[in-house]
Amino acid sequence: MTLTELRYIVAVARERHFGRAAEKCFVSQPTLSVAVKKLEDELGVALFERNSGEVTVTPLGARVVEQAQRVLEETAAIKEIASAGKDQLATPLRVGAIYTIGPYLFPQLIPAVQKAAPKMPLLLQENYTVRLGALLKAGDVDVVILSLPYADAGIVTQALYDEPFRVVLPAKHAWQSKKSIAADQLCQETLLLLGAGNCFRDQVMQTCARAGKAKSSHIQQALEGSSLETIRQMVASGVGITVLPSTAAEARSSSS
């Protein structure tokens, strides 16, 4: 049994005619007929019924042809994989990022990759740090963008950039004229943060040296699953203050 013979029986089943099938396969009709008969002899079953006007596929032949089609498709897929492997910049790049980075980094990443590797498809997703680490170890993504430090014996990390934090205040806040705000001052205000389990929240809490000693009424947690944009709107409403990554704060400023 050969791939050529499988192509022939698929063509005959599609065309319902040996002559037309031979033309589609760019061979003579006798060549195709001999190959089909050889395959039938090997399998020990008739795949086609030859009538004077038309060729019909036997019930068993239909199942064989269906399987042959799948084999040919899988063969083509193997060739595509091999071809793509010759050009690494043509294979998909699967990138994951945490929720506090993705919305601001991806719009910059996409045009940069398209310029450097126009044939490379980008598959992007956002998730929590723990989930992204699991996806990376499972081979479901190629690279993830997280907040450091990140310790996992099975994952190698490389610093990409440093990003400062920006304090976001409601209009006419007493600190509005300040150029900088000390971390220990944050606990004097109602601090709006993302839900527990978000790495950015943990970073802010660690940076705010006195936050752990502050009264619980001063450390407010936004509804679980809230986004940075939701918290920003709460700040605008005067509920409290928050801390954002610089890219998030700048993105908001440029869109206003």
CSV table of C-alpha atoms in Angstrom, one decimal:
chain,number,residue,atom,x,y,z
A,1,MET,CA,0.0,0.0,0.0
A,2,THR,CA,1.4,3.4,-1.0
A,3,LEU,CA,0.3,7.0,-0.6
A,4,THR,CA,0.0,7.2,-4.4
A,5,GLU,CA,-2.5,4.4,-4.4
A,6,LEU,CA,-4.5,6.1,-1.6
A,7,ARG,CA,-4.5,9.3,-3.7
A,8,TYR,CA,-5.8,7.3,-6.7
A,9,ILE,CA,-8.7,5.8,-4.8
A,10,VAL,CA,-9.7,9.1,-3.3
A,11,ALA,CA,-9.7,10.7,-6.8
A,12,VAL,CA,-11.8,7.9,-8.2
A,13,ALA,CA,-14.3,8.2,-5.4
A,14,ARG,CA,-14.5,11.9,-5.9
A,15,GLU,CA,-14.8,11.8,-9.7
A,16,ARG,CA,-16.8,8.6,-10.0
A,17,HIS,CA,-14.9,8.0,-13.2
A,18,PHE,CA,-11.4,6.4,-13.8
A,19,GLY,CA,-10.6,8.6,-16.8
A,20,ARG,CA,-11.3,11.9,-15.0
A,21,ALA,CA,-9.6,10.6,-11.9
A,22,ALA,CA,-6.5,9.8,-14.0
A,23,GLU,CA,-6.5,13.3,-15.4
A,24,LYS,CA,-6.7,14.9,-12.0
A,25,CYS,CA,-3.8,12.8,-10.9
A,26,PHE,CA,-1.8,13.6,-14.1
A,27,VAL,CA,-1.3,9.9,-15.0
A,28,SER,CA,-2.7,7.7,-17.7
A,29,GLN,CA,-6.0,5.8,-17.1
A,30,PRO,CA,-4.3,2.3,-17.3
A,31,THR,CA,-1.7,3.4,-14.7
A,32,LEU,CA,-4.4,4.5,-12.3
A,33,SER,CA,-6.6,1.4,-12.9
A,34,VAL,CA,-3.7,-1.0,-12.4
A,35,ALA,CA,-2.7,0.8,-9.1
A,36,VAL,CA,-6.3,0.7,-7.8
A,37,LYS,CA,-6.7,-3.0,-8.7
A,38,LYS,CA,-3.4,-3.7,-7.0
A,39,LEU,CA,-4.6,-2.1,-3.8
A,40,GLU,CA,-7.9,-4.0,-3.9
A,41,ASP,CA,-6.0,-7.3,-4.3
A,42,GLU,CA,-3.8,-6.4,-1.4
A,43,LEU,CA,-6.8,-5.6,0.8
A,44,GLY,CA,-8.9,-8.5,-0.5
A,45,VAL,CA,-12.0,-6.4,-1.0
A,46,ALA,CA,-13.6,-4.5,-3.9
A,47,LEU,CA,-13.5,-0.8,-3.4
A,48,PHE,CA,-15.5,0.2,-6.5
A,49,GLU,CA,-18.2,-1.3,-8.7
A,50,ARG,CA,-17.4,-0.7,-12.3
A,51,ASN,CA,-20.5,0.0,-14.4
A,52,SER,CA,-20.6,1.1,-18.0
A,53,GLY,CA,-21.7,4.6,-17.2
A,54,GLU,CA,-20.3,5.4,-13.8
A,55,VAL,CA,-18.1,4.0,-11.0
A,56,THR,CA,-19.7,3.6,-7.6
A,57,VAL,CA,-18.0,3.2,-4.3
A,58,THR,CA,-18.9,0.0,-2.3
A,59,PRO,CA,-20.0,0.4,1.3
A,60,LEU,CA,-16.7,-1.0,2.5
A,61,GLY,CA,-14.8,1.1,-0.1
A,62,ALA,CA,-16.4,4.3,1.3
A,63,ARG,CA,-14.9,3.5,4.7
A,64,VAL,CA,-11.5,2.8,3.2
A,65,VAL,CA,-11.6,6.0,1.1
A,66,GLU,CA,-12.6,8.0,4.2
A,67,GLN,CA,-9.6,6.6,6.1
A,68,ALA,CA,-7.3,7.2,3.1
A,69,GLN,CA,-8.4,10.8,3.0
A,70,ARG,CA,-7.4,11.2,6.6
A,71,VAL,CA,-4.1,9.6,6.0
A,72,LEU,CA,-3.4,12.0,3.1
A,73,GLU,CA,-4.3,15.0,5.3
A,74,GLU,CA,-2.1,13.8,8.1
A,75,THR,CA,0.7,13.3,5.6
A,76,ALA,CA,0.3,16.8,4.4
A,77,ALA,CA,0.4,18.1,8.0
A,78,ILE,CA,3.7,16.3,8.6
A,79,LYS,CA,5.2,18.0,5.6
A,80,GLU,CA,3.9,21.4,6.9
A,81,ILE,CA,5.5,20.8,10.2
A,82,ALA,CA,8.8,19.9,8.6
A,83,SER,CA,8.6,22.9,6.3
A,84,ALA,CA,7.8,25.3,9.2
A,85,GLY,CA,10.7,23.8,11.2
A,86,LYS,CA,13.1,25.0,8.6
A,87,ASP,CA,11.9,28.6,9.2
A,88,GLN,CA,11.6,29.2,13.0
A,89,LEU,CA,10.2,32.7,12.4
A,90,ALA,CA,7.2,31.2,10.6
A,91,THR,CA,6.0,29.1,13.5
A,92,PRO,CA,3.4,30.4,16.0
A,93,LEU,CA,4.8,32.1,19.1
A,94,ARG,CA,2.5,31.6,22.1
A,95,VAL,CA,2.9,34.3,24.7
A,96,GLY,CA,1.2,34.6,28.1
A,97,ALA,CA,1.3,37.7,30.4
A,98,ILE,CA,-0.2,38.6,33.7
A,99,TYR,CA,-3.3,40.7,33.7
A,100,THR,CA,-1.5,43.8,34.9
A,101,ILE,CA,1.0,43.7,32.0
A,102,GLY,CA,-0.8,42.2,29.0
A,103,PRO,CA,-3.2,45.1,28.1
A,104,TYR,CA,-0.3,47.6,28.0
A,105,LEU,CA,2.5,45.4,26.7
A,106,PHE,CA,0.7,43.4,24.0
A,107,PRO,CA,-0.2,46.5,21.9
A,108,GLN,CA,3.6,47.3,21.7
A,109,LEU,CA,4.7,43.7,21.2
A,110,ILE,CA,2.4,42.9,18.3
A,111,PRO,CA,3.7,45.5,15.8
A,112,ALA,CA,7.3,44.9,16.9
A,113,VAL,CA,7.0,41.1,16.2
A,114,GLN,CA,5.1,41.7,12.9
A,115,LYS,CA,7.9,44.0,11.7
A,116,ALA,CA,10.7,41.6,12.8
A,117,ALA,CA,9.0,38.3,11.8
A,118,PRO,CA,6.0,39.0,9.5
A,119,LYS,CA,5.3,35.3,9.0
A,120,MET,CA,5.1,34.5,12.7
A,121,PRO,CA,1.6,34.2,14.1
A,122,LEU,CA,1.2,35.5,17.6
A,123,LEU,CA,-1.1,33.7,20.1
A,124,LEU,CA,-1.6,35.8,23.2
A,125,GLN,CA,-3.3,35.2,26.4
A,126,GLU,CA,-3.6,36.8,29.9
A,127,ASN,CA,-3.8,34.9,33.2
A,128,TYR,CA,-2.6,34.8,36.8
A,129,THR,CA,1.0,34.1,37.6
A,130,VAL,CA,0.4,30.6,39.0
A,131,ARG,CA,-1.7,29.6,36.0
A,132,LEU,CA,0.9,31.0,33.5
A,133,GLY,CA,3.7,29.1,35.2
A,134,ALA,CA,1.6,25.9,34.9
A,135,LEU,CA,0.9,26.5,31.2
A,136,LEU,CA,4.6,27.1,30.5
A,137,LYS,CA,5.7,23.9,32.2
A,138,ALA,CA,3.0,22.0,30.4
A,139,GLY,CA,4.2,23.3,27.0
A,140,ASP,CA,0.9,25.1,26.3
A,141,VAL,CA,2.8,28.5,25.9
A,142,ASP,CA,6.3,29.2,24.7
A,143,VAL,CA,7.1,32.2,27.0
A,144,VAL,CA,5.4,34.1,29.8
A,145,ILE,CA,5.8,37.6,31.0
A,146,LEU,CA,5.6,37.8,34.8
A,147,SER,CA,6.5,40.1,37.6
A,148,LEU,CA,9.9,39.2,39.3
A,149,PRO,CA,11.0,37.6,41.5
A,150,TYR,CA,9.5,34.3,40.4
A,151,ALA,CA,11.0,31.2,41.9
A,152,ASP,CA,10.4,27.8,40.2
A,153,ALA,CA,13.1,25.2,39.7
A,154,GLY,CA,11.6,24.2,36.3
A,155,ILE,CA,11.5,27.7,34.8
A,156,VAL,CA,14.3,30.0,33.8
A,157,THR,CA,13.7,33.7,34.2
A,158,GLN,CA,15.3,36.7,32.5
A,159,ALA,CA,14.7,40.3,33.5
A,160,LEU,CA,13.3,42.4,30.6
A,161,TYR,CA,12.8,45.9,32.1
A,162,ASP,CA,12.2,47.7,35.4
A,163,GLU,CA,8.9,49.5,35.8
A,164,PRO,CA,8.2,52.1,38.5
A,165,PHE,CA,5.0,52.4,40.4
A,166,ARG,CA,2.7,55.4,40.1
A,167,VAL,CA,0.3,56.6,42.8
A,168,VAL,CA,-3.1,57.5,41.3
A,169,LEU,CA,-5.1,60.1,43.2
A,170,PRO,CA,-8.6,61.5,42.9
A,171,ALA,CA,-8.9,65.1,41.7
A,172,LYS,CA,-8.0,67.8,44.2
A,173,HIS,CA,-6.3,65.4,46.5
A,174,ALA,CA,-3.9,66.9,49.1
A,175,TRP,CA,-1.0,65.1,47.5
A,176,GLN,CA,-1.7,66.3,44.0
A,177,SER,CA,1.3,68.7,44.0
A,178,LYS,CA,3.7,66.1,45.3
A,179,LYS,CA,6.4,64.9,42.9
A,180,SER,CA,6.9,61.7,44.9
A,181,ILE,CA,5.2,59.9,47.7
A,182,ALA,CA,7.0,57.7,50.3
A,183,ALA,CA,5.8,54.2,50.6
A,184,ASP,CA,5.0,54.5,54.3
A,185,GLN,CA,2.6,57.4,53.5
A,186,LEU,CA,0.3,55.1,51.5
A,187,CYS,CA,-1.1,53.5,54.6
A,188,GLN,CA,-2.5,56.9,55.7
A,189,GLU,CA,-5.1,56.6,52.9
A,190,THR,CA,-7.7,54.1,51.8
A,191,LEU,CA,-5.6,52.0,49.4
A,192,LEU,CA,-7.5,50.2,46.6
A,193,LEU,CA,-5.9,47.0,45.4
A,194,LEU,CA,-6.6,44.0,43.2
A,195,GLY,CA,-7.9,40.9,44.8
A,196,ALA,CA,-5.8,38.4,46.8
A,197,GLY,CA,-3.6,36.2,44.7
A,198,ASN,CA,-2.7,39.0,42.3
A,199,CYS,CA,1.1,39.4,42.2
A,200,PHE,CA,0.9,43.2,41.7
A,201,ARG,CA,-1.2,43.5,44.9
A,202,ASP,CA,1.4,41.5,46.7
A,203,GLN,CA,4.2,43.8,45.4
A,204,VAL,CA,2.4,46.9,46.5
A,205,MET,CA,1.8,45.5,49.9
A,206,GLN,CA,5.5,44.6,50.3
A,207,THR,CA,6.5,48.0,49.0
A,208,CYS,CA,4.3,49.8,51.5
A,209,ALA,CA,6.5,49.2,54.5
A,210,ARG,CA,3.8,50.1,57.1
A,211,ALA,CA,0.8,48.7,55.2
A,212,GLY,CA,0.8,45.5,57.3
A,213,LYS,CA,0.6,47.6,60.5
A,214,ALA,CA,-2.1,49.8,59.3
A,215,LYS,CA,-5.7,49.6,60.4
A,216,SER,CA,-7.7,47.1,58.3
A,217,SER,CA,-10.2,49.9,57.4
A,218,HIS,CA,-7.3,51.7,55.6
A,219,ILE,CA,-6.4,48.7,53.4
A,220,GLN,CA,-9.2,48.2,51.1
A,221,GLN,CA,-9.5,45.3,48.6
A,222,ALA,CA,-11.4,45.8,45.4
A,223,LEU,CA,-13.9,43.1,44.5
A,224,GLU,CA,-12.2,39.8,43.6
A,225,GLY,CA,-11.4,39.7,39.9
A,226,SER,CA,-11.6,43.5,39.5
A,227,SER,CA,-9.4,45.1,36.9
A,228,LEU,CA,-7.0,48.0,37.2
A,229,GLU,CA,-9.5,50.0,35.1
A,230,THR,CA,-12.2,49.3,37.7
A,231,ILE,CA,-10.0,50.4,40.5
A,232,ARG,CA,-9.0,53.5,38.6
A,233,GLN,CA,-12.6,54.5,38.2
A,234,MET,CA,-13.1,54.0,41.9
A,235,VAL,CA,-10.3,56.4,42.6
A,236,ALA,CA,-11.9,58.9,40.2
A,237,SER,CA,-15.1,58.6,42.3
A,238,GLY,CA,-13.1,59.5,45.4
A,239,VAL,CA,-13.3,56.1,47.1
A,240,GLY,CA,-9.5,56.0,47.8
A,241,ILE,CA,-6.1,56.0,46.1
A,242,THR,CA,-4.3,53.2,44.3
A,243,VAL,CA,-0.9,52.3,42.9
A,244,LEU,CA,-0.5,51.3,39.2
A,245,PRO,CA,2.4,50.1,37.0
A,246,SER,CA,3.8,53.0,35.1
A,247,THR,CA,2.6,51.6,31.7
A,248,ALA,CA,-0.9,51.4,33.0
A,249,ALA,CA,-0.9,55.0,34.3
A,250,GLU,CA,0.7,56.3,31.1
A,251,ALA,CA,-1.8,54.4,28.9
A,252,ARG,CA,-4.6,56.1,30.8
A,253,SER,CA,-3.0,59.5,30.5
A,254,SER,CA,-2.4,59.2,26.8
A,255,SER,CA,-6.0,58.1,26.1
A,256,SER,CA,-7.6,60.9,28.2
